[in-house]
Coordinates of C-alpha atoms in Angstrom, one line a residue:
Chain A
X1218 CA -55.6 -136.4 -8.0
X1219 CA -52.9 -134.4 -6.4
X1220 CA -51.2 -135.6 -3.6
X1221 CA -47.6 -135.2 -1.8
X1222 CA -45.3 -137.6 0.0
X1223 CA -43.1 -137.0 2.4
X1224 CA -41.4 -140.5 3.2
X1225 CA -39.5 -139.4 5.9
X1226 CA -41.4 -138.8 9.4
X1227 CA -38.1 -137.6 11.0
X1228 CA -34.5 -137.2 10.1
X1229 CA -31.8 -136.8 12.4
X1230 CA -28.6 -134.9 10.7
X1231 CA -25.4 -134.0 12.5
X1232 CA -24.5 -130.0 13.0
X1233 CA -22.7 -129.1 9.7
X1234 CA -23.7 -131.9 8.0
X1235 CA -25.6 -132.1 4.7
X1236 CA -29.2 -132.6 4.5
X1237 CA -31.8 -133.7 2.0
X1238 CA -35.4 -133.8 2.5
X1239 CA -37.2 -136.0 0.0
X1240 CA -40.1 -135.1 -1.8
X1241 CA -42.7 -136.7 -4.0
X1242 CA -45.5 -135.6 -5.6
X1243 CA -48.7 -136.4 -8.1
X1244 CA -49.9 -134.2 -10.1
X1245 CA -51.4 -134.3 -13.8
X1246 CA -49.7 -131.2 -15.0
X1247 CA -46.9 -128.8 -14.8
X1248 CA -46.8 -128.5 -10.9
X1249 CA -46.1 -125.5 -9.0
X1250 CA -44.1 -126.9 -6.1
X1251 CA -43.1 -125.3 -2.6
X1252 CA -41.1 -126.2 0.6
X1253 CA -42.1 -124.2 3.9
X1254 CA -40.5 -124.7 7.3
X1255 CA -42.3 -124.4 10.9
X1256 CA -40.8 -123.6 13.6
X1257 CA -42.2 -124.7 17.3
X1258 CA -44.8 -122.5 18.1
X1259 CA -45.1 -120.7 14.6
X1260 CA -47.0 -120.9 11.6
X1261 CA -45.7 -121.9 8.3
X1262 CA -42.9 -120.2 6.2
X1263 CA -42.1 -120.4 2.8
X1264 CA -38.5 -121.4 2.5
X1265 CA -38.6 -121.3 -1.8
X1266 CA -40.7 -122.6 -4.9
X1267 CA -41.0 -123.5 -8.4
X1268 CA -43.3 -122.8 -11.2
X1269 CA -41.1 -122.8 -14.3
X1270 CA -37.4 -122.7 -15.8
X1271 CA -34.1 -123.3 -13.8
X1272 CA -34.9 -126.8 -11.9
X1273 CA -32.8 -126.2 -9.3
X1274 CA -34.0 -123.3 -7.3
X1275 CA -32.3 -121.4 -4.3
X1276 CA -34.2 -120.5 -1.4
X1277 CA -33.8 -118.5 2.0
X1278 CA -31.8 -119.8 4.7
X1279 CA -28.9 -121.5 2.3
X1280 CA -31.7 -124.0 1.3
X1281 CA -32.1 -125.6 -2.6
X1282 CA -34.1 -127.7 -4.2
X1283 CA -34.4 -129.3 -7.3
X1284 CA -37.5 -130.3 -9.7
X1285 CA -36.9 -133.6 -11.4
X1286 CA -40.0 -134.1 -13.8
X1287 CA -39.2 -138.0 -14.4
X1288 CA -39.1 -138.7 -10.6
X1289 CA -41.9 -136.5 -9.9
X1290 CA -39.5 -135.5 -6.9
X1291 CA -38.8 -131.9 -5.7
X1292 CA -36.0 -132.7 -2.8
X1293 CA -34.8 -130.2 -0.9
X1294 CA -31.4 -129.5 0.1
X1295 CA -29.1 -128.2 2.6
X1296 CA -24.7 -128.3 2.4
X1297 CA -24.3 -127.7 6.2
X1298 CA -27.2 -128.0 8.4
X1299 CA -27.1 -125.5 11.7
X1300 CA -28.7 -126.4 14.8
X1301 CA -31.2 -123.6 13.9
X1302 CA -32.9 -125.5 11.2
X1303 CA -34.1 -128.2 13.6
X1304 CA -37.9 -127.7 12.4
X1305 CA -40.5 -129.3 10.5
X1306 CA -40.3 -129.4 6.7
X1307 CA -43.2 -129.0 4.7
X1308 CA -43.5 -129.7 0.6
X1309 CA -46.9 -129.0 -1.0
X1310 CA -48.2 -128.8 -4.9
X1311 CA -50.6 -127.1 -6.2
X1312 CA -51.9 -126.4 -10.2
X1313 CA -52.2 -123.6 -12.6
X1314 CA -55.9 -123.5 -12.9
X1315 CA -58.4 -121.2 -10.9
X1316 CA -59.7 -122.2 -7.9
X1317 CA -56.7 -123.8 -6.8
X1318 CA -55.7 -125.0 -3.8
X1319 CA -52.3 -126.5 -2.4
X1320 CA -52.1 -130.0 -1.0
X1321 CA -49.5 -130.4 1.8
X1322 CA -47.5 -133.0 2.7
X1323 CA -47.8 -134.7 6.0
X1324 CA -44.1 -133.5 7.0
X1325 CA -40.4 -134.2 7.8
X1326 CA -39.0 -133.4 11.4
X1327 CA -35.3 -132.4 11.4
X1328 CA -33.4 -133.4 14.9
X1329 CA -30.1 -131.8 14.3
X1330 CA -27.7 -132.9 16.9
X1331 CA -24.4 -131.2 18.1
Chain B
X979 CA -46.9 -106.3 13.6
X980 CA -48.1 -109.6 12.4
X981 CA -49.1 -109.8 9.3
X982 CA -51.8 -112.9 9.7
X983 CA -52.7 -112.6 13.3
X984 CA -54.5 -115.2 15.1
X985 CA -56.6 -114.9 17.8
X986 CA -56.8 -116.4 20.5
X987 CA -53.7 -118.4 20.4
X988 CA -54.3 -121.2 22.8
X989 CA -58.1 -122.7 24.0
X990 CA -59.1 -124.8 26.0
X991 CA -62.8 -125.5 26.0
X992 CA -65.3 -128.4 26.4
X993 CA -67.5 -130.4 24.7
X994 CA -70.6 -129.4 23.1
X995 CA -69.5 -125.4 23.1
X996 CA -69.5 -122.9 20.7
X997 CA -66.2 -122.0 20.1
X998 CA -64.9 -118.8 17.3
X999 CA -61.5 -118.7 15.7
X1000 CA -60.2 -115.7 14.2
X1001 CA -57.6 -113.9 11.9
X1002 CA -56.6 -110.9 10.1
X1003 CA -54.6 -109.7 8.0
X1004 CA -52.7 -106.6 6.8
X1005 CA -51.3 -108.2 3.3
X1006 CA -54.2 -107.3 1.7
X1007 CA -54.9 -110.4 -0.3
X1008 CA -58.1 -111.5 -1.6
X1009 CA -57.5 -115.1 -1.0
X1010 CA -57.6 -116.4 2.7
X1011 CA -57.7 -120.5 4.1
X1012 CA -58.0 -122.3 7.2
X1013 CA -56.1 -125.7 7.9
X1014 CA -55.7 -127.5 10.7
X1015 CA -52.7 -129.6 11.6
X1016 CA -52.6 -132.9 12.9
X1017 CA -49.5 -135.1 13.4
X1018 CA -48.3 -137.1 10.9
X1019 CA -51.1 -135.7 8.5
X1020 CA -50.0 -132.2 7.6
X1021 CA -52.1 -129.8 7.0
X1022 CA -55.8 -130.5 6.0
X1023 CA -57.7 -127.6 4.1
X1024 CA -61.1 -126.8 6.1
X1025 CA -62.5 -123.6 4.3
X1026 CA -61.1 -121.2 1.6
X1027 CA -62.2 -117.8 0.6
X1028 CA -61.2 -116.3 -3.1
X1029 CA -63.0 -112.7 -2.0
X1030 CA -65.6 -111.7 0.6
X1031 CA -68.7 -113.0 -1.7
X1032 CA -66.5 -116.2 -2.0
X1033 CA -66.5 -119.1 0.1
X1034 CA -65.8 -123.1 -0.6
X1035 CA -65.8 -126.2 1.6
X1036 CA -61.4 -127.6 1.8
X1037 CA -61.2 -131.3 2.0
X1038 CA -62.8 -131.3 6.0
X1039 CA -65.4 -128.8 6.6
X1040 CA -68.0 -131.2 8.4
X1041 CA -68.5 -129.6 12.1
X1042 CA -67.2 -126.0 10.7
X1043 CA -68.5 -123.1 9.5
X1044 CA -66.9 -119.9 8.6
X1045 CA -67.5 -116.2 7.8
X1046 CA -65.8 -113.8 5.6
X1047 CA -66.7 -110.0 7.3
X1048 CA -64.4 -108.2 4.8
X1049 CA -61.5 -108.9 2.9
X1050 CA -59.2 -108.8 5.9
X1051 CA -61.5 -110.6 8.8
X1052 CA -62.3 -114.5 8.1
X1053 CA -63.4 -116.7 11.0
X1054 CA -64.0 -120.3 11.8
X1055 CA -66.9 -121.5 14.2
X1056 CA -67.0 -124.9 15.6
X1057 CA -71.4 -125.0 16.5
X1058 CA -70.7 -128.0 18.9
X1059 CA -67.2 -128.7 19.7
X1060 CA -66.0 -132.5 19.4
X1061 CA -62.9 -134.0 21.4
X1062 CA -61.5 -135.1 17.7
X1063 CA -61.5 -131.6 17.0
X1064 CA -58.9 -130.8 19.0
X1065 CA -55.8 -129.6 16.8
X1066 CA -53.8 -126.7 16.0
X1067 CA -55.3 -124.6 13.4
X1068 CA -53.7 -121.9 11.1
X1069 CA -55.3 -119.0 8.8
X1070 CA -53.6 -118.2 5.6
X1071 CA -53.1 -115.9 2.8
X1072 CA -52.2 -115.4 -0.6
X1073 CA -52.5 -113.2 -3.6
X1074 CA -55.5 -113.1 -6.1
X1075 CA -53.1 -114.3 -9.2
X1076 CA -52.9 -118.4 -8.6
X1077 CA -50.9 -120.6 -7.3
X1078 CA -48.6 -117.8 -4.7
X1079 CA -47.5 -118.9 -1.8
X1080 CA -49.3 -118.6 1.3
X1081 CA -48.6 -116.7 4.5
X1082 CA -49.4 -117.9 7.7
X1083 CA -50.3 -116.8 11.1
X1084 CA -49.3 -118.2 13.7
X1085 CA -51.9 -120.6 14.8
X1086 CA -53.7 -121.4 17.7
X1087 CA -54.1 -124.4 19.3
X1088 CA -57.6 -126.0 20.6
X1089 CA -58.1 -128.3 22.9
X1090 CA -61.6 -130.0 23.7
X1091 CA -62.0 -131.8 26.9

C-alpha cells in the first residue's frame, strides 16, 4: 500500500539557515512524488514534483528536492531559509495507473526564527 | 479571481444539522477531491470525482455525501453533523491525464458544537 512519512512534526531553522525536510515514502512502483507548502489560512500549493529523469528537481521559491530510489526518500531542500517560508510542508505520492489518487503526508511545521 | 473557490469559508454549526460545503472552479479540469485536514494526520481523501458521471468514496466518506452538478460545481453534505467532524476541509483539482498536481482552494473550516 502507499503511504508517506513525514518524521518530523516541527522543525525550527534559524533565518538564513539551511533547511531539509525529510521525506519517506512506500510505494510499489515508479512513484510520482510532490512537496506542497500551506500557508496559515490557505490552501495547499505545490512547491515542485517528480515523475521521471533528473533526481534532483528545482522548484519555486529557491526550494529542491531530491529522489533517492534506494532510500525511498524524496527530501526537500532549502540553502537559506527566509522567515517567509515559516509554513507547513506537505510531501505526498501517488502512481501511474488510472484512478489514482495521492496520499499525503501528515506534515512538517517550519518555525523560522530571527 | 480564485481559481478553486470555497464557500463558505468559516462555519460554525451544531449537532445533528445539515450542513453544505462548496467549490468551484475556473481551471477547467475534469478531476475534482475533497480532503479534510486534521492535525498531525494530513490530509485524508473524502470523495473524488474523475468527470460529472464519476464519483468514488476517498479513504473517509462515512457521514458524507457529495454531488457533482457540472464539471466545475462539486459539493460535500454532512446529513447529520457530528462534533468529530469538526475540521478544515479543502476542494481540489487537477487535470484529466494522471498523476498532475492538484490545486487547492482555500478551505473552510467547520466547527460542530
Amino acid at each position: 500500500a502507499q503511504s508517506v512519512t513525514q518524521p518530523d512534526i516541527h522543525i525550527t531553522v534559524s533565518e538564513g539557515a539551511s533547511l531539509e525536510l525529510r521525506c519517506n515514502y512506500s510505494y510499489g512502483a515508479t512513484p510520482y512524488l510532490f512537496w506542497y507548502v500551506q500557508s496559515p489560512g490557505q490552501g495547499l500549493q505545490l512547491l515542485l514534483k517528480y515523475f521521471s529523469g533528473d533526481t534532483l528537481v528545482q522548484g519555486i521559491k529557491g526550494f529542491e528536492a531530491e529522489f533517492k530510489r534506494s532510500q525511498s526518500s524524496f527530501n526537500l531542500r532549502k540553502p537559506s531559509v527566509h522567515w517567509s517560508d515559516a509554513a507547513e510542508y506537505f510531501c505526498a505520492v501517488g502512481g501511474g495507473t488510472g484512478g489514482f489518487k495521492t496520499i499525503f503526508g501528515a506534515g512538517t511545521r517550519l518555525f523560522v526564527k530571527a | 479571481d480564485a481559481d478553486v473557490t470555497q464557500t463558505p469559508r468559516n462555519r460554525i454549526t451544531k449537532t445533528g444539522k445539515r450542513i453544505m460545503l462548496e467549490c468551484s472552479q475556473t481551471k477547467g479540469h475534469d478531476r475534482m477531491y475533497w480532503y479534510r485536514q486534521d492535525p498531525g494526520l494530513g490530509l485524508r481523501l473524502i470523495y473524488y470525482s474523475f468527470d460529472v458521471k464519476d464519483i468514488n468514496k476517498g479513504e473517509i466518506s462515512d457521514g458524507y455525501s457529495v454531488s457533482r452538478q457540472a464539471q466545475a460545481k462539486f459539493s460535500l453534505s454532512l446529513e447529520s453533523a457530528i462534533p468529530n467532524q469538526t475540521a478544515l476541509y479543502f476542494c481540489a483539482t487537477s487535470p484529466g491525464q494522471s498523476n498532475q498536481p492538484q490545486h487547492f482552494g482555500d478551505g473552510t473550516r467547520l466547527s460542530i458544537l
